Coordinates of C-alpha atoms in Angstrom, one line a residue:
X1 CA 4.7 -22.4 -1.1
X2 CA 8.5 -21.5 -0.4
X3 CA 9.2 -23.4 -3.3
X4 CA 6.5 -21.7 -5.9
X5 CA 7.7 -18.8 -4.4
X6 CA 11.2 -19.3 -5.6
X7 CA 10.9 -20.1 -8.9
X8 CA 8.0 -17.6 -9.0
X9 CA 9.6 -14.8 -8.4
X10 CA 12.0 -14.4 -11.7
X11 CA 9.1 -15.9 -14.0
X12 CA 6.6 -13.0 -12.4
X13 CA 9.2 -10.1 -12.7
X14 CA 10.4 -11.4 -16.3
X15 CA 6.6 -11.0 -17.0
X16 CA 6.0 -7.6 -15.8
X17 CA 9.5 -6.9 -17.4
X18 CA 8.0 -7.1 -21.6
X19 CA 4.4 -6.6 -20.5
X20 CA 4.0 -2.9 -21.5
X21 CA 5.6 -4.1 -24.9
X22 CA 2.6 -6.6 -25.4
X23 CA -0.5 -4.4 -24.2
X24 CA -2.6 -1.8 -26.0
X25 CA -2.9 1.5 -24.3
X26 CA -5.9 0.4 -21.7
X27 CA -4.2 -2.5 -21.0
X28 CA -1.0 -0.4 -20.1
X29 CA -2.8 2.0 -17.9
X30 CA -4.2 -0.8 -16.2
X31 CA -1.1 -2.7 -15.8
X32 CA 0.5 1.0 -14.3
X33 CA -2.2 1.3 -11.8
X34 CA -1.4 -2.4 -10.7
X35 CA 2.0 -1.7 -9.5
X36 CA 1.0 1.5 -8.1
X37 CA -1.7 -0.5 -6.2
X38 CA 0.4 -2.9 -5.1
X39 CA 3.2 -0.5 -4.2
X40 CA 0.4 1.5 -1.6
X41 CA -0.9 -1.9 -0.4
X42 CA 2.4 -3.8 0.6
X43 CA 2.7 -0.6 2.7
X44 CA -0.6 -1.2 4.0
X45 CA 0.9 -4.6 4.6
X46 CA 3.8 -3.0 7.2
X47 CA 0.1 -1.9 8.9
X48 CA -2.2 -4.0 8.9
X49 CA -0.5 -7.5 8.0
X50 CA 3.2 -7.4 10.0
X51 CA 1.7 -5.3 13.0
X52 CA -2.2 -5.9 13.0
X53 CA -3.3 -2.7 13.6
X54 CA -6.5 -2.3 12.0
X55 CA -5.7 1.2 10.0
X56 CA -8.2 2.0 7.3
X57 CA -6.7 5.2 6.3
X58 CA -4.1 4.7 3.8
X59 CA -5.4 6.6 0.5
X60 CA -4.8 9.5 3.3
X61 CA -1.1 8.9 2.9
X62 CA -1.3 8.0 -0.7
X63 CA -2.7 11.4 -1.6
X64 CA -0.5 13.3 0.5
X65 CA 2.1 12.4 -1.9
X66 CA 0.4 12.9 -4.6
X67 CA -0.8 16.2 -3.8
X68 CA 2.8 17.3 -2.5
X69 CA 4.4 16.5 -6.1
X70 CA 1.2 18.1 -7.7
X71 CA 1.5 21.3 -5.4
X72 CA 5.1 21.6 -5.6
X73 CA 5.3 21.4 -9.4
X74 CA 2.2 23.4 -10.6
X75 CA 2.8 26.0 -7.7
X76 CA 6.0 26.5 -7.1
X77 CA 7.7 25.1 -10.2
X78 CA 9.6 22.3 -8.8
X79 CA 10.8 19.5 -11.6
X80 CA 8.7 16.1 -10.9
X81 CA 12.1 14.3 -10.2
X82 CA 12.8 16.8 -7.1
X83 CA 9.6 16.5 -5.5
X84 CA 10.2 12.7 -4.7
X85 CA 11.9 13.3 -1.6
X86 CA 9.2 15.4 -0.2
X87 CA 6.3 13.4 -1.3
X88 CA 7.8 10.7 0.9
X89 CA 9.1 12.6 3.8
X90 CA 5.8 14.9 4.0
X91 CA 3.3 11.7 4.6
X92 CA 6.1 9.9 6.7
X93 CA 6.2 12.7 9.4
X94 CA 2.1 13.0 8.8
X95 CA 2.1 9.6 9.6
X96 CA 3.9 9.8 12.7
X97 CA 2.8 12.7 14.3
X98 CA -0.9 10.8 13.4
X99 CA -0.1 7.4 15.2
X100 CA 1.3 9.2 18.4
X101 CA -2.0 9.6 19.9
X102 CA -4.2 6.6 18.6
X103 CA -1.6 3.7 18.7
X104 CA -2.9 2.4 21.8
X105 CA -6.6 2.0 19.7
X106 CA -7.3 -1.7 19.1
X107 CA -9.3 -3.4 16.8
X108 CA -12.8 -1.3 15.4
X109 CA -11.7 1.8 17.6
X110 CA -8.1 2.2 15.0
X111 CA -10.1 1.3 12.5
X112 CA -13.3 4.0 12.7
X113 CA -10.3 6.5 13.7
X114 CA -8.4 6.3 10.5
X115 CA -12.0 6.6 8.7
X116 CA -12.4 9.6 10.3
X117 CA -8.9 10.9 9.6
X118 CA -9.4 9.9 5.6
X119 CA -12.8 11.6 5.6
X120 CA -11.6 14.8 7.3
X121 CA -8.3 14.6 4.5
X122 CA -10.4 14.8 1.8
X123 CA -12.8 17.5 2.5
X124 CA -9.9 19.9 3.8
X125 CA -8.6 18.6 -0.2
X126 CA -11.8 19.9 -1.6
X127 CA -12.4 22.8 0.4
X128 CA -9.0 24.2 -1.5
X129 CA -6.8 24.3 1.2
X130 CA -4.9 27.8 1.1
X131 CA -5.8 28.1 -2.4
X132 CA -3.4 25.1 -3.1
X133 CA -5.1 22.1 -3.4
X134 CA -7.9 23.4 -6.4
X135 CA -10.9 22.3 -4.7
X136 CA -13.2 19.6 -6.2
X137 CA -11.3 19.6 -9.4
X138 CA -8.3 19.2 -8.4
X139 CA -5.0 19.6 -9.7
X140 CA -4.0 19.3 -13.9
X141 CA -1.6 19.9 -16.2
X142 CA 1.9 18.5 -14.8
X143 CA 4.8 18.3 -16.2
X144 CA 5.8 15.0 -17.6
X145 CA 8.3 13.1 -14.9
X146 CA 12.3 14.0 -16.3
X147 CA 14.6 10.8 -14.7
X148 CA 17.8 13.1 -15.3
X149 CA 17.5 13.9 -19.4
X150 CA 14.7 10.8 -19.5
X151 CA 11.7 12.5 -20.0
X152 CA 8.8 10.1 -19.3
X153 CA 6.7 10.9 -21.8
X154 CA 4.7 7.9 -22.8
X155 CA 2.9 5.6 -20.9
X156 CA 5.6 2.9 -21.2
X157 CA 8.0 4.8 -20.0
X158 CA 5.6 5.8 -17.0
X159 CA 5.4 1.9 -17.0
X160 CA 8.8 1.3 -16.1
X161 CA 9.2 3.9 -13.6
X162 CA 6.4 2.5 -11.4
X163 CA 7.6 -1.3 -11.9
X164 CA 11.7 0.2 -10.7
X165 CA 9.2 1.6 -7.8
X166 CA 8.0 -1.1 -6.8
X167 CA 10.9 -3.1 -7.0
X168 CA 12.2 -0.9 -4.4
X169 CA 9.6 -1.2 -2.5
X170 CA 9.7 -5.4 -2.6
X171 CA 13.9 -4.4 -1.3
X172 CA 12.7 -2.7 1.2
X173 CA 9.8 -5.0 2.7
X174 CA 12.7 -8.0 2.8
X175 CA 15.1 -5.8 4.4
X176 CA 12.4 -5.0 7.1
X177 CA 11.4 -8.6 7.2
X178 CA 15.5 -10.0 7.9
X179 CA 15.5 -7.0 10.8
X180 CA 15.2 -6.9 14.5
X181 CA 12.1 -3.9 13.6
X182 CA 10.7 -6.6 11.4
X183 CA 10.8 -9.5 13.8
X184 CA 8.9 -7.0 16.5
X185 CA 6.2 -5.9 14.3
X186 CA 5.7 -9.8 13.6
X187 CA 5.7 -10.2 17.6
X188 CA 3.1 -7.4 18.3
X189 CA 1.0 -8.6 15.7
X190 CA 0.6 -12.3 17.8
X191 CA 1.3 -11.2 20.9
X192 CA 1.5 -7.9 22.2
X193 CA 1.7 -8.3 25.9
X194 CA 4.5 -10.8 25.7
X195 CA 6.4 -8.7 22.9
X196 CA 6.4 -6.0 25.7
X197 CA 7.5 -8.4 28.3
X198 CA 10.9 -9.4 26.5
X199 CA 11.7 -5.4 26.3
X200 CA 9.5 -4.3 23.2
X201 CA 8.4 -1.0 23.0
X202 CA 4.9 -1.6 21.5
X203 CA 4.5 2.6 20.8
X204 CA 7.3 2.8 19.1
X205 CA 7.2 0.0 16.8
X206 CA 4.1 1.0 15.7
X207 CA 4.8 4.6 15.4
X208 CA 7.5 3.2 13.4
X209 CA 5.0 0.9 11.4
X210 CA 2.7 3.8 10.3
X211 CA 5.6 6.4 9.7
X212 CA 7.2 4.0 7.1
X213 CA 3.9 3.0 5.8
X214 CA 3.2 6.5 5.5
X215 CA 6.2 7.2 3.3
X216 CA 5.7 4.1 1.1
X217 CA 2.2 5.4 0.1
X218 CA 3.2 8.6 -0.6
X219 CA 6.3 7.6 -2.9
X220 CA 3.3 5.8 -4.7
X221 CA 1.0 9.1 -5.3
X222 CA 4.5 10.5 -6.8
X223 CA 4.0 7.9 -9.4
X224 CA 0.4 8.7 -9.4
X225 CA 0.7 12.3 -9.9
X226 CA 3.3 11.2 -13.0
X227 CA 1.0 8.3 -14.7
X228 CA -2.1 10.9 -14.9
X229 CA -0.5 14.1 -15.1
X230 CA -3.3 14.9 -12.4
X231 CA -4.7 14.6 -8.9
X232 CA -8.1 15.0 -7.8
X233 CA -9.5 14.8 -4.0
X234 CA -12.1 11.5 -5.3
X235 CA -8.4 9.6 -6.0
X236 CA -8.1 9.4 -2.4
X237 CA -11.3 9.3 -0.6
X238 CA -12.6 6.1 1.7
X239 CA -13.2 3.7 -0.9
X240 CA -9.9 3.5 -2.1
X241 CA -8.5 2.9 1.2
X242 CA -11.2 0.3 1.7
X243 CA -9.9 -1.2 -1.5
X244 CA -6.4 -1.2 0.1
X245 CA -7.8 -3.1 3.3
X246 CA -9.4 -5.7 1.2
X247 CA -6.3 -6.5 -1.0
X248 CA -4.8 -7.4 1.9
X249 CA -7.5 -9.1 4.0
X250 CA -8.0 -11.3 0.6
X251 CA -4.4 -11.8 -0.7
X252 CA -3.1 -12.2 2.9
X253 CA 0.2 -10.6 4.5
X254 CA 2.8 -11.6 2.1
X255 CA 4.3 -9.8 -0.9
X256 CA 2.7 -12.6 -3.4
X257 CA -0.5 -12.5 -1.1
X258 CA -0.5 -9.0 -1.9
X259 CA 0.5 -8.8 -5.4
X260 CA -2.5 -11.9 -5.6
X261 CA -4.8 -9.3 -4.0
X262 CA -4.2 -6.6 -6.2
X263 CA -4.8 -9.0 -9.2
X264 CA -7.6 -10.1 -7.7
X265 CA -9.5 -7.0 -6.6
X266 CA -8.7 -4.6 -9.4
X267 CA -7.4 -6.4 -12.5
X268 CA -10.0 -9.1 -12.1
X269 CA -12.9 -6.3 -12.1
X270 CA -11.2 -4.4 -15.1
X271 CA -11.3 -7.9 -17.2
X272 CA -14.7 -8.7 -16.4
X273 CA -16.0 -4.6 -17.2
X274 CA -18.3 -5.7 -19.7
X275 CA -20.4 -7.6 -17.0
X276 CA -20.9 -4.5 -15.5
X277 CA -24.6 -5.0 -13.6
X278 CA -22.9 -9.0 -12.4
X279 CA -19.2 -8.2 -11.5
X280 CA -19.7 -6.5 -8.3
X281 CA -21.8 -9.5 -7.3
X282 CA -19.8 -12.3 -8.2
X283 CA -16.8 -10.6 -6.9
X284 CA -18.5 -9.9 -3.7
X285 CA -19.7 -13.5 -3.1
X286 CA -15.7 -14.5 -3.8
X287 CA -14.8 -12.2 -1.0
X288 CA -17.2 -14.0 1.2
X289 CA -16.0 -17.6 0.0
X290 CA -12.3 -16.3 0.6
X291 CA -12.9 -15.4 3.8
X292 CA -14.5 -18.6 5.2
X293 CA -12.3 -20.9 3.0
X294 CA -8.8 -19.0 3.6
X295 CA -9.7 -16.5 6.4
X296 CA -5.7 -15.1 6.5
X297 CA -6.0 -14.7 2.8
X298 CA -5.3 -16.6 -0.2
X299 CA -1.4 -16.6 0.6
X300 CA -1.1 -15.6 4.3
X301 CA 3.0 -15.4 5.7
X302 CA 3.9 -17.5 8.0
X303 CA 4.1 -15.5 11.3
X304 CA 6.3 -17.5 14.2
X305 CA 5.0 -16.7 17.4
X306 CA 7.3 -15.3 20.3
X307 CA 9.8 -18.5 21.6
X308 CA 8.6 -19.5 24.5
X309 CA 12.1 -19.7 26.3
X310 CA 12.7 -15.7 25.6
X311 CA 9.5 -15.1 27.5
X312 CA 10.4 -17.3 30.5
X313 CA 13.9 -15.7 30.9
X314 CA 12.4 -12.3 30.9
X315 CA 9.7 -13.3 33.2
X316 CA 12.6 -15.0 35.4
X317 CA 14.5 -11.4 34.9
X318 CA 11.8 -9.2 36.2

């Protein structure tokens, strides 16, 4: 697989490089929603994949970006292009100040946690927060996304501003995949107790894990908020961060696992729209087949465990 991954790489981003050139207008929107998909679930990745913790609340931190670009520039008159930093910043420090008391949750007790959160995220959206958030309908009517004197305008150029996302993103999951943070995530993720014993803070990592996470997503709803020109509180609700959970569950924790899960649960469905009473079926039933056949997902990472000879010494240390 390191070898198809590779020579994969250049043929997949020479690809998604003249796509938008070779698509009608559906088959654009649909290829902008990929990458914003896979943008929010390789930071569901940093979660749920490199840490294991079991969070089923990221649409929360999608639509907190999204919202904080809509707010800022139908409210307050902010240009797109300045809202960025907020949009990222704004779900980062949500999602830290959210994963200092339930970190220490495992398993179906994270999980029914960030549910709850979700739920409670999007009802406070539709109850029209301080008069800011426009209730059940939402937000409309932004302004078009203006890259200093590029004003994206058309979908194609929406296009290319998600794919340049993403690309950042993919820099930023190897750099934290090279690092010492990275390298403890992996650790937690197989073997908490003896990630603690060699000197890993556990809560801080995966503070860490969810702040960063946090950000990712919400640097996502920015492109969101640009694509649509709109946001609206059903955007963000459980289901799509139940879609986010199964992307990677199905793909696996890897950046082509995940960019194979996005394919798989959302462009798949969109090609096969015309079998509308049969695609849910056939699409559950691969799930289930997925799961027994490749039950760390199509294209799961190879995690290496703790070296044995670290633990020892810091046994022998103590």
């Amino acid at each position: 697989m390191e070898k198809l991954q590779r020579f994969g790489y250049p043929v997949f981003f020479a690809v998604m490089a003249v796509l938008p050139h070779l698509l009608n207008p559906r088959w654009q929107a649909v290829a902008i929603t990929f990458l914003i998909f896979a943008v929010v679930a390789l930071s569901q990745d940093i979660v749920l994949g490199k840490c294991g913790m079991f969070n089923m609340g990221q649409a929360l931190f999608f639509g907190l970006g999204a919202y904080a670009t809509a707010i800022l520039n139908s409210k307050f008159g902010w240009p797109m292009l300045a809202t960025i930093p907020v949009a990222i910043l704004v779900p980062a420090l949500f999602g830290i100040l959210l994963a200092g008391p339930i970190v220490h949750l495992r398993g179906d007790y994270l999980l029914v946690t960030t549910i709850g959160f979700n739920i409670v995220f999007v009802q406070v959206l539709q109850n029209d927060l301080g008069g800011l958030t426009g209730g059940p309908n939402g937000i409309f009517g932004l302004d078009a996304m203006n890259l200093f004197g590029l004003r994206l305008a058309s979908q194609v150029s929406v296009y290319y501003f998600a794919f340049a996302v993403l690309l950042f993103t993919l820099w930023l999951m190897h750099n934290l995949e090279t690092s010492k943070a990275g390298r403890a995530l992996h650790y937690l993720r197989e073997d908490q107790l003896a990630a603690e014993s060699i000197g890993i803070n556990a809560r801080v990592y995966k503070i860490f894990a969810f702040g960063l996470s946090a950000g990712i997503a919400g640097l996502a709803g920015t492109v969101y908020a640009t694509q649509y020109s709109a946001v609206s509180p059903e955007a963000f609700d459980f289901i799509q961060s139940v879609l986010f959970f199964s992307i990677v569950i199905v793909g696996g924790s890897s950046v082509p696992g995940v960019l194979l899960g996005v394919f798989v649960m959302f462009v798949l469905p969109e090609i096969f729209r015309e079998f509308a009473t049969w695609r849910f079926f056939i699409f559950g039933f691969a799930m289930i087949l997925a799961m027994i056949l490749r039950p760390r997902g199509i294209w799961p990472a190879k995690f290496g465990r703790i070296p044995a000879y670290l633990v020892k010494e810091s046994k022998h240390g103590a």
